PDB file of C-alpha atoms and ligand atoms in Angstrom:
ATOM      1  CA  MET A 282      13.787  27.051   3.471  1.00  0.00           C
ATOM      2  CA  THR A 283      14.350  23.872   1.540  1.00  0.00           C
ATOM      3  CA  ARG A 284      12.539  20.992   3.135  1.00  0.00           C
ATOM      4  CA  VAL A 285      14.732  17.992   3.686  1.00  0.00           C
ATOM      5  CA  TRP A 286      13.572  14.617   2.543  1.00  0.00           C
ATOM      6  CA  ARG A 287      15.577  11.814   3.981  1.00  0.00           C
ATOM      7  CA  VAL A 288      13.810   8.578   3.501  1.00  0.00           C
ATOM      8  CA  GLU A 289      14.814   4.982   4.019  1.00  0.00           C
ATOM      9  CA  ALA A 290      12.523   2.248   2.850  1.00  0.00           C
ATOM     10  CA  GLY A 291      12.339  -1.510   2.963  1.00  0.00           C
ATOM     11  CA  ALA A 292       9.852  -4.023   1.639  1.00  0.00           C
ATOM     12  CA  ALA A 293       8.993  -7.709   1.698  1.00  0.00           C
ATOM     13  CA  THR A 294       6.377  -9.972   0.179  1.00  0.00           C
ATOM     14  CA  ASP A 295       5.477 -13.643   0.576  1.00  0.00           C
ATOM     15  CA  VAL A 296       3.000 -15.986  -1.100  1.00  0.00           C
ATOM     16  CA  GLY A 297       1.950 -17.299   2.341  1.00  0.00           C
ATOM     17  CA  GLN A 298       1.185 -20.896   3.292  1.00  0.00           C
ATOM     18  CA  VAL A 299      -2.056 -21.517   1.391  1.00  0.00           C
ATOM     19  CA  ARG A 300      -2.114 -19.673  -1.929  1.00  0.00           C
ATOM     20  CA  ARG A 301      -0.317 -21.050  -4.970  1.00  0.00           C
ATOM     21  CA  LEU A 302       0.453 -17.649  -6.491  1.00  0.00           C
ATOM     22  CA  ASN A 303       1.541 -14.345  -5.074  1.00  0.00           C
ATOM     23  CA  GLU A 304      -0.797 -11.779  -6.644  1.00  0.00           C
ATOM     24  CA  ASP A 305       0.482  -8.973  -4.422  1.00  0.00           C
ATOM     25  CA  GLY A 306       3.186  -6.629  -5.595  1.00  0.00           C
ATOM     26  CA  PHE A 307       5.003  -3.547  -4.368  1.00  0.00           C
ATOM     27  CA  PHE A 308       7.076  -0.665  -5.586  1.00  0.00           C
ATOM     28  CA  ALA A 309       9.606   1.225  -3.463  1.00  0.00           C
ATOM     29  CA  GLY A 310      11.188   4.089  -5.352  1.00  0.00           C
ATOM     30  CA  ARG A 311      12.661   7.415  -4.313  1.00  0.00           C
ATOM     31  CA  ARG A 312       9.464   9.367  -3.800  1.00  0.00           C
ATOM     32  CA  VAL A 313       6.674   6.894  -4.382  1.00  0.00           C
ATOM     33  CA  PHE A 314       5.899   3.717  -2.431  1.00  0.00           C
ATOM     34  CA  LEU A 315       3.107   1.325  -3.360  1.00  0.00           C
ATOM     35  CA  VAL A 316       1.396  -1.954  -2.490  1.00  0.00           C
ATOM     36  CA  ALA A 317      -1.106  -3.621  -4.828  1.00  0.00           C
ATOM     37  CA  ASP A 318      -3.172  -6.725  -4.030  1.00  0.00           C
ATOM     38  CA  GLY A 319      -4.566  -8.333  -7.152  1.00  0.00           C
ATOM     39  CA  MET A 320      -7.615 -10.563  -7.415  1.00  0.00           C
ATOM     40  CA  GLY A 321      -9.133 -12.672 -10.174  1.00  0.00           C
ATOM     41  CA  GLY A 322      -8.816 -16.227 -11.442  1.00  0.00           C
ATOM     42  CA  HIS A 323      -6.258 -17.705 -13.855  1.00  0.00           C
ATOM     43  CA  ALA A 324      -3.396 -15.622 -12.406  1.00  0.00           C
ATOM     44  CA  ALA A 325      -5.257 -12.503 -13.541  1.00  0.00           C
ATOM     45  CA  GLY A 326      -4.845 -10.850 -10.141  1.00  0.00           C
ATOM     46  CA  ASP A 327      -1.122 -10.789 -10.713  1.00  0.00           C
ATOM     47  CA  VAL A 328      -1.653  -9.103 -14.084  1.00  0.00           C
ATOM     48  CA  ALA A 329      -3.918  -6.466 -12.543  1.00  0.00           C
ATOM     49  CA  SER A 330      -1.505  -5.626  -9.727  1.00  0.00           C
ATOM     50  CA  SER A 331       1.513  -5.587 -12.083  1.00  0.00           C
ATOM     51  CA  LEU A 332      -0.183  -3.316 -14.632  1.00  0.00           C
ATOM     52  CA  THR A 333      -1.220  -0.922 -11.880  1.00  0.00           C
ATOM     53  CA  LEU A 334       2.236  -0.824 -10.307  1.00  0.00           C
ATOM     54  CA  ASP A 335       3.810  -0.235 -13.739  1.00  0.00           C
ATOM     55  CA  VAL A 336       1.634   2.823 -14.350  1.00  0.00           C
ATOM     56  CA  LEU A 337       1.899   4.314 -10.855  1.00  0.00           C
ATOM     57  CA  SER A 338       5.625   3.681 -10.422  1.00  0.00           C
ATOM     58  CA  ALA A 339       6.270   6.121 -13.290  1.00  0.00           C
ATOM     59  CA  LEU A 340       5.238   8.849 -10.835  1.00  0.00           C
ATOM     60  CA  ASP A 341       8.550   8.305  -9.058  1.00  0.00           C
ATOM     61  CA  ASP A 342      10.505  10.306 -11.631  1.00  0.00           C
ATOM     62  CA  GLU A 343       9.592  13.674 -10.151  1.00  0.00           C
ATOM     63  CA  LEU A 344       7.578  15.199  -7.317  1.00  0.00           C
ATOM     64  CA  VAL A 345       3.945  14.538  -8.058  1.00  0.00           C
ATOM     65  CA  THR A 346       0.714  16.435  -7.653  1.00  0.00           C
ATOM     66  CA  ARG A 347      -2.538  15.031  -6.325  1.00  0.00           C
ATOM     67  CA  GLU A 348      -3.971  15.547  -9.783  1.00  0.00           C
ATOM     68  CA  GLY A 349      -1.087  13.505 -11.213  1.00  0.00           C
ATOM     69  CA  ILE A 350      -1.880  10.640  -8.862  1.00  0.00           C
ATOM     70  CA  ARG A 351      -5.578  10.725  -9.779  1.00  0.00           C
ATOM     71  CA  ASN A 352      -4.691  10.677 -13.471  1.00  0.00           C
ATOM     72  CA  ALA A 353      -2.294   7.770 -12.987  1.00  0.00           C
ATOM     73  CA  ILE A 354      -4.932   5.731 -11.129  1.00  0.00           C
ATOM     74  CA  SER A 355      -7.332   6.465 -13.959  1.00  0.00           C
ATOM     75  CA  ARG A 356      -4.724   5.304 -16.533  1.00  0.00           C
ATOM     76  CA  ALA A 357      -4.070   2.148 -14.496  1.00  0.00           C
ATOM     77  CA  ASN A 358      -7.798   1.481 -14.412  1.00  0.00           C
ATOM     78  CA  GLU A 359      -7.959   1.826 -18.204  1.00  0.00           C
ATOM     79  CA  ALA A 360      -4.937  -0.468 -18.618  1.00  0.00           C
ATOM     80  CA  VAL A 361      -6.523  -3.215 -16.508  1.00  0.00           C
ATOM     81  CA  LEU A 362      -9.871  -2.911 -18.325  1.00  0.00           C
ATOM     82  CA  ALA A 363      -8.171  -2.930 -21.742  1.00  0.00           C
ATOM     83  CA  TYR A 364      -6.179  -6.055 -20.862  1.00  0.00           C
ATOM     84  CA  ALA A 365      -9.298  -7.813 -19.620  1.00  0.00           C
ATOM     85  CA  ALA A 366     -11.166  -6.870 -22.814  1.00  0.00           C
ATOM     86  CA  ALA A 367      -8.362  -8.375 -24.909  1.00  0.00           C
ATOM     87  CA  HIS A 368      -8.022 -11.492 -22.704  1.00  0.00           C
ATOM     88  CA  PRO A 369     -11.520 -12.678 -21.810  1.00  0.00           C
ATOM     89  CA  ASP A 370     -10.254 -15.295 -19.329  1.00  0.00           C
ATOM     90  CA  THR A 371      -9.003 -12.418 -17.154  1.00  0.00           C
ATOM     91  CA  ARG A 372     -12.294 -10.526 -17.197  1.00  0.00           C
ATOM     92  CA  GLY A 373     -13.316  -9.359 -13.745  1.00  0.00           C
ATOM     93  CA  MET A 374      -9.746  -9.072 -12.501  1.00  0.00           C
ATOM     94  CA  GLY A 375      -8.872  -6.126 -10.342  1.00  0.00           C
ATOM     95  CA  THR A 376      -6.482  -4.881  -7.746  1.00  0.00           C
ATOM     96  CA  THR A 377      -6.233  -2.693  -4.707  1.00  0.00           C
ATOM     97  CA  VAL A 378      -3.556  -0.050  -4.537  1.00  0.00           C
ATOM     98  CA  ALA A 379      -2.309   1.869  -1.531  1.00  0.00           C
ATOM     99  CA  GLY A 380       0.509   4.350  -1.674  1.00  0.00           C
ATOM    100  CA  VAL A 381       2.552   7.100  -0.150  1.00  0.00           C
ATOM    101  CA  ALA A 382       4.031   9.792  -2.405  1.00  0.00           C
ATOM    102  CA  MET A 383       5.939  13.024  -1.871  1.00  0.00           C
ATOM    103  CA  VAL A 384       4.019  15.878  -3.408  1.00  0.00           C
ATOM    104  CA  ALA A 385       5.360  19.048  -5.000  1.00  0.00           C
ATOM    105  CA  ASP A 386       2.652  21.201  -3.484  1.00  0.00           C
ATOM    106  CA  PRO A 387       2.421  21.942  -0.651  1.00  0.00           C
ATOM    107  CA  PRO A 388       6.170  21.384  -0.122  1.00  0.00           C
ATOM    108  CA  GLY A 389       7.233  18.895   2.530  1.00  0.00           C
ATOM    109  CA  HIS A 390       4.090  16.826   2.395  1.00  0.00           C
ATOM    110  CA  TRP A 391       3.143  13.261   1.628  1.00  0.00           C
ATOM    111  CA  VAL A 392      -0.073  12.249   0.010  1.00  0.00           C
ATOM    112  CA  ILE A 393      -1.543   9.000   1.282  1.00  0.00           C
ATOM    113  CA  PHE A 394      -3.900   7.391  -1.213  1.00  0.00           C
ATOM    114  CA  HIS A 395      -5.741   4.121  -1.662  1.00  0.00           C
ATOM    115  CA  VAL A 396      -8.373   2.135  -3.497  1.00  0.00           C
ATOM    116  CA  GLY A 397      -9.593  -1.079  -1.833  1.00  0.00           C
ATOM    117  CA  ASP A 398      -8.519  -2.655   1.454  1.00  0.00           C
ATOM    118  CA  SER A 399      -4.750  -2.309   1.385  1.00  0.00           C
ATOM    119  CA  ARG A 400      -3.779   0.058   4.182  1.00  0.00           C
ATOM    120  CA  VAL A 401      -1.351   2.771   5.198  1.00  0.00           C
ATOM    121  CA  TYR A 402      -0.366   3.186   8.850  1.00  0.00           C
ATOM    122  CA  SER A 403       1.896   5.601  10.663  1.00  0.00           C
ATOM    123  CA  LEU A 404       3.892   4.968  13.806  1.00  0.00           C
ATOM    124  CA  GLU A 405       5.020   7.868  15.976  1.00  0.00           C
ATOM    125  CA  GLY A 406       6.666   6.838  19.217  1.00  0.00           C
ATOM    126  CA  SER A 407       4.728   3.692  20.013  1.00  0.00           C
ATOM    127  CA  GLU A 408       1.423   4.985  18.657  1.00  0.00           C
ATOM    128  CA  LEU A 409       0.097   3.237  15.569  1.00  0.00           C
ATOM    129  CA  THR A 410      -2.496   5.101  13.480  1.00  0.00           C
ATOM    130  CA  GLN A 411      -4.365   3.697  10.510  1.00  0.00           C
ATOM    131  CA  LEU A 412      -4.389   6.479   7.903  1.00  0.00           C
ATOM    132  CA  THR A 413      -6.771   4.780   5.467  1.00  0.00           C
ATOM    133  CA  ILE A 414     -10.326   3.485   5.790  1.00  0.00           C
ATOM    134  CA  ASP A 415     -10.851   0.221   3.900  1.00  0.00           C
ATOM    135  CA  HIS A 416     -13.135   0.315   0.893  1.00  0.00           C
ATOM    136  CA  SER A 417     -14.847  -2.853   2.052  1.00  0.00           C
ATOM    137  CA  GLU A 418     -18.299  -3.989   3.043  1.00  0.00           C
ATOM    138  CA  VAL A 419     -17.276  -4.637   6.639  1.00  0.00           C
ATOM    139  CA  ALA A 420     -15.583  -1.225   7.010  1.00  0.00           C
ATOM    140  CA  GLU A 421     -18.821   0.376   5.844  1.00  0.00           C
ATOM    141  CA  LEU A 422     -20.804  -1.711   8.351  1.00  0.00           C
ATOM    142  CA  VAL A 423     -18.390  -0.701  11.133  1.00  0.00           C
ATOM    143  CA  GLY A 424     -18.621   2.951  10.043  1.00  0.00           C
ATOM    144  CA  ALA A 425     -22.416   2.762  10.177  1.00  0.00           C
ATOM    145  CA  GLY A 426     -22.280   1.206  13.651  1.00  0.00           C
ATOM    146  CA  VAL A 427     -23.909  -2.028  12.470  1.00  0.00           C
ATOM    147  CA  ILE A 428     -21.034  -4.282  13.576  1.00  0.00           C
ATOM    148  CA  THR A 429     -18.001  -3.807  15.813  1.00  0.00           C
ATOM    149  CA  PRO A 430     -14.397  -3.915  14.548  1.00  0.00           C
ATOM    150  CA  GLU A 431     -14.064  -7.253  16.382  1.00  0.00           C
ATOM    151  CA  GLU A 432     -17.063  -8.677  14.501  1.00  0.00           C
ATOM    152  CA  ALA A 433     -15.594  -7.358  11.246  1.00  0.00           C
ATOM    153  CA  ALA A 434     -12.490  -9.531  11.678  1.00  0.00           C
ATOM    154  CA  THR A 435     -14.515 -12.740  11.329  1.00  0.00           C
ATOM    155  CA  HIS A 436     -17.438 -11.446   9.245  1.00  0.00           C
ATOM    156  CA  PRO A 437     -18.242 -13.582   6.155  1.00  0.00           C
ATOM    157  CA  ALA A 438     -18.001 -10.488   3.926  1.00  0.00           C
ATOM    158  CA  ARG A 439     -14.626  -9.413   5.320  1.00  0.00           C
ATOM    159  CA  ASN A 440     -12.878  -9.950   1.972  1.00  0.00           C
ATOM    160  CA  VAL A 441     -15.456  -8.106  -0.125  1.00  0.00           C
ATOM    161  CA  ILE A 442     -14.041  -4.802  -1.299  1.00  0.00           C
ATOM    162  CA  THR A 443     -16.228  -2.006  -2.612  1.00  0.00           C
ATOM    163  CA  ARG A 444     -13.653  -0.257  -4.799  1.00  0.00           C
ATOM    164  CA  ALA A 445     -10.930  -1.703  -7.015  1.00  0.00           C
ATOM    165  CA  VAL A 446      -8.683  -0.684  -9.881  1.00  0.00           C
ATOM    166  CA  GLY A 447     -10.110  -2.434 -12.957  1.00  0.00           C
ATOM    167  CA  GLU A 448     -13.783  -1.587 -12.624  1.00  0.00           C
ATOM    168  CA  TRP A 449     -16.259   0.640 -14.405  1.00  0.00           C
ATOM    169  CA  PRO A 450     -17.140   3.339 -13.525  1.00  0.00           C
ATOM    170  CA  PRO A 451     -13.550   4.078 -12.463  1.00  0.00           C
ATOM    171  CA  PRO A 452     -12.862   4.000  -8.719  1.00  0.00           C
ATOM    172  CA  ASP A 453     -12.392   7.167  -6.711  1.00  0.00           C
ATOM    173  CA  ALA A 454      -9.171   7.060  -4.693  1.00  0.00           C
ATOM    174  CA  ASP A 455      -9.209   8.494  -1.182  1.00  0.00           C
ATOM    175  CA  MET A 456      -6.363  10.937  -0.579  1.00  0.00           C
ATOM    176  CA  VAL A 457      -5.013  12.461   2.606  1.00  0.00           C
ATOM    177  CA  LEU A 458      -2.253  15.045   2.799  1.00  0.00           C
ATOM    178  CA  ILE A 459       0.131  14.850   5.773  1.00  0.00           C
ATOM    179  CA  PRO A 460       3.235  16.913   6.557  1.00  0.00           C
ATOM    180  CA  SER A 461       6.599  15.192   6.601  1.00  0.00           C
ATOM    181  CA  ARG A 462       7.756  14.476  10.151  1.00  0.00           C
ATOM    182  CA  PRO A 463      11.263  13.154  10.798  1.00  0.00           C
ATOM    183  CA  GLY A 464      11.246  10.150  13.095  1.00  0.00           C
ATOM    184  CA  ARG A 465       7.908   8.923  11.886  1.00  0.00           C
ATOM    185  CA  ARG A 466       7.568   5.507  10.283  1.00  0.00           C
ATOM    186  CA  LEU A 467       4.976   4.843   7.579  1.00  0.00           C
ATOM    187  CA  MET A 468       3.851   1.356   6.592  1.00  0.00           C
ATOM    188  CA  ILE A 469       1.839   0.146   3.592  1.00  0.00           C
ATOM    189  CA  CYS A 470       0.433  -3.386   3.639  1.00  0.00           C
ATOM    190  CA  SER A 471      -1.912  -5.805   1.950  1.00  0.00           C
ATOM    191  CA  ASP A 472      -4.731  -7.435   3.946  1.00  0.00           C
ATOM    192  CA  GLY A 473      -2.637 -10.595   4.226  1.00  0.00           C
ATOM    193  CA  LEU A 474      -0.857  -8.787   7.062  1.00  0.00           C
ATOM    194  CA  THR A 475      -3.835  -7.268   8.846  1.00  0.00           C
ATOM    195  CA  GLY A 476      -5.872 -10.472   8.460  1.00  0.00           C
ATOM    196  CA  GLU A 477      -3.274 -12.368  10.519  1.00  0.00           C
ATOM    197  CA  ILE A 478      -1.739  -9.882  12.925  1.00  0.00           C
ATOM    198  CA  GLU A 479      -3.465  -7.571  15.410  1.00  0.00           C
ATOM    199  CA  ASP A 480      -2.666  -3.858  15.398  1.00  0.00           C
ATOM    200  CA  GLU A 481      -0.938  -4.110  18.803  1.00  0.00           C
ATOM    201  CA  GLU A 482       1.468  -6.673  17.406  1.00  0.00           C
ATOM    202  CA  ILE A 483       2.045  -4.596  14.256  1.00  0.00           C
ATOM    203  CA  ALA A 484       2.857  -1.609  16.487  1.00  0.00           C
ATOM    204  CA  ALA A 485       5.326  -3.656  18.509  1.00  0.00           C
ATOM    205  CA  PHE A 486       7.147  -4.871  15.392  1.00  0.00           C
ATOM    206  CA  LEU A 487       7.318  -1.381  13.924  1.00  0.00           C
ATOM    207  CA  ALA A 488       8.400   0.240  17.198  1.00  0.00           C
ATOM    208  CA  SER A 489      11.353  -2.067  17.729  1.00  0.00           C
ATOM    209  CA  PRO A 490      14.543  -0.317  16.642  1.00  0.00           C
ATOM    210  CA  ARG A 491      15.560  -1.972  13.413  1.00  0.00           C
ATOM    211  CA  PRO A 492      15.975  -0.736   9.857  1.00  0.00           C
ATOM    212  CA  ALA A 493      12.966  -0.466   7.544  1.00  0.00           C
ATOM    213  CA  ASP A 494      13.862  -3.534   5.482  1.00  0.00           C
ATOM    214  CA  GLU A 495      14.229  -5.717   8.584  1.00  0.00           C
ATOM    215  CA  ALA A 496      10.948  -4.424   9.994  1.00  0.00           C
ATOM    216  CA  ALA A 497       9.156  -5.253   6.730  1.00  0.00           C
ATOM    217  CA  THR A 498      10.675  -8.730   6.615  1.00  0.00           C
ATOM    218  CA  ALA A 499       9.815  -9.420  10.260  1.00  0.00           C
ATOM    219  CA  LEU A 500       6.181  -8.361   9.790  1.00  0.00           C
ATOM    220  CA  VAL A 501       5.740 -10.519   6.696  1.00  0.00           C
ATOM    221  CA  ARG A 502       7.330 -13.488   8.431  1.00  0.00           C
ATOM    222  CA  ALA A 503       5.065 -13.055  11.466  1.00  0.00           C
ATOM    223  CA  ALA A 504       1.956 -13.089   9.263  1.00  0.00           C
ATOM    224  CA  VAL A 505       3.145 -16.192   7.391  1.00  0.00           C
ATOM    225  CA  ASP A 506       4.001 -17.961  10.658  1.00  0.00           C
ATOM    226  CA  HIS A 507       0.590 -17.056  12.054  1.00  0.00           C
ATOM    227  CA  GLY A 508      -1.103 -18.965   9.234  1.00  0.00           C
ATOM    228  CA  GLY A 509      -0.249 -17.137   6.035  1.00  0.00           C
ATOM    229  CA  ARG A 510      -3.736 -17.662   4.612  1.00  0.00           C
ATOM    230  CA  ASP A 511      -3.200 -14.923   2.046  1.00  0.00           C
ATOM    231  CA  ASN A 512      -0.318 -13.278   0.214  1.00  0.00           C
ATOM    232  CA  VAL A 513       1.453 -10.806   2.514  1.00  0.00           C
ATOM    233  CA  THR A 514       3.198  -7.596   1.472  1.00  0.00           C
ATOM    234  CA  VAL A 515       4.688  -4.808   3.564  1.00  0.00           C
ATOM    235  CA  VAL A 516       6.559  -1.615   2.676  1.00  0.00           C
ATOM    236  CA  VAL A 517       8.107   0.373   5.549  1.00  0.00           C
ATOM    237  CA  ILE A 518       9.182   3.991   5.005  1.00  0.00           C
ATOM    238  CA  ASP A 519      11.261   5.877   7.575  1.00  0.00           C
ATOM    239  CA  GLU A 520      11.381   9.648   7.579  1.00  0.00           C
ATOM    240  CA  ALA A 521      14.858  10.010   8.990  1.00  0.00           C
ATOM    241  CA  PRO A 522      16.080  13.181  10.619  1.00  0.00           C
ATOM    242  CA  GLY A 523      18.680  14.660   8.296  1.00  0.00           C
ATOM    243  CA  ALA A 524      20.488  17.876   7.618  1.00  0.00           C
ATOM    244  CA  ASP A 525      21.125  17.466   3.909  1.00  0.00           C
ATOM    245  CA  GLU A 526      20.336  20.432   1.734  1.00  0.00           C
ATOM    246  CA  GLN A 527      19.136  18.263  -1.097  1.00  0.00           C
ATOM    247  CA  PRO A 528      16.598  15.488  -0.921  1.00  0.00           C
ATOM    248  CA  VAL A 529      18.278  12.210  -0.122  1.00  0.00           C
ATOM    249  CA  VAL A 530      16.413   8.987  -0.413  1.00  0.00           C
ATOM    250  CA  HIS A 531      17.893   5.641   0.440  1.00  0.00           C
ATOM    251  CA  THR A 532      15.998   2.618  -0.621  1.00  0.00           C
ATOM    252  CA  THR A 533      17.207  -0.719   0.570  1.00  0.00           C
ATOM    253  CA  VAL A 534      15.006  -2.904  -1.571  1.00  0.00           C
ATOM    254  CA  PRO A 535      14.632  -3.752  -5.240  1.00  0.00           C
ATOM    255  CA  ARG A 536      12.653  -0.971  -6.870  1.00  0.00           C
ATOM    256  CA  HIS A 537       9.932  -3.256  -8.020  1.00  0.00           C
ATOM    257  CA  GLN A 538       8.795  -6.717  -7.198  1.00  0.00           C
ATOM    258  CA  SER A 539       5.674  -8.374  -8.243  1.00  0.00           C
ATOM    259  CA  GLY A 540       4.342 -11.759  -7.330  1.00  0.00           C
ATOM    260  CA  GLY A 541       5.259 -15.058  -8.951  1.00  0.00           C
ATOM    261  CA  ARG A 542       3.918 -15.852 -12.375  1.00  0.00           C
TER     262      ARG A 542
HETATM  263 CA1  LIG B1126      -5.135 -10.119  -0.223  1.00  0.00          CA
END
């Protein structure tokens, strides 16, 4: 039986109230959805996130394999390192990337992948589940039982990530395979969202019945209104029930948007 992919996506990003530049970026295509959160001085974070999104967004042209995603992350890593080598003032730049992609094998599955502390969540009914574990010092301390999740939220090292695109040796992406499930909502975000808004509030925004693009916009606005101390980016992906025989993907956002330069 042909698996039906009916997907509607929406996305939003905002520089926030404190930062001068938006170094976040996103991509919302037909099969691949991404958030990247760049870091580095002299606007280099924006370069790192843009380069990474450029490489990974090419995966949207056909159903991907997990191997294809790993190779693309490796190419993005090389692209960021090569740019930094050619432009010494950008040396040390890097970016997170978190994504959701339809895979060719097994059929009817998504692969969830990430490097860094951008996250992917799923909402089924009113239940919000974080599908990624941050590559960050505080997440490791929480995992080891040294600090509680509550202590992590205000810990001085809360912004220190342990893996990034743009480092050597190249980062290992975590990947999780999940079956498609109509009615489920997936959300990708930068830490500018989760640093401002508690999970309960995120769940409430995502559970309210509104289209993906409005949900993304509302979440970003809530984080900015709460303080907006960092750039904020959200991509919302709905797996809609559908009876089409061919894959149908509706995307209600520009395919690609990267922060201000
Ligand atoms: Ca950030």
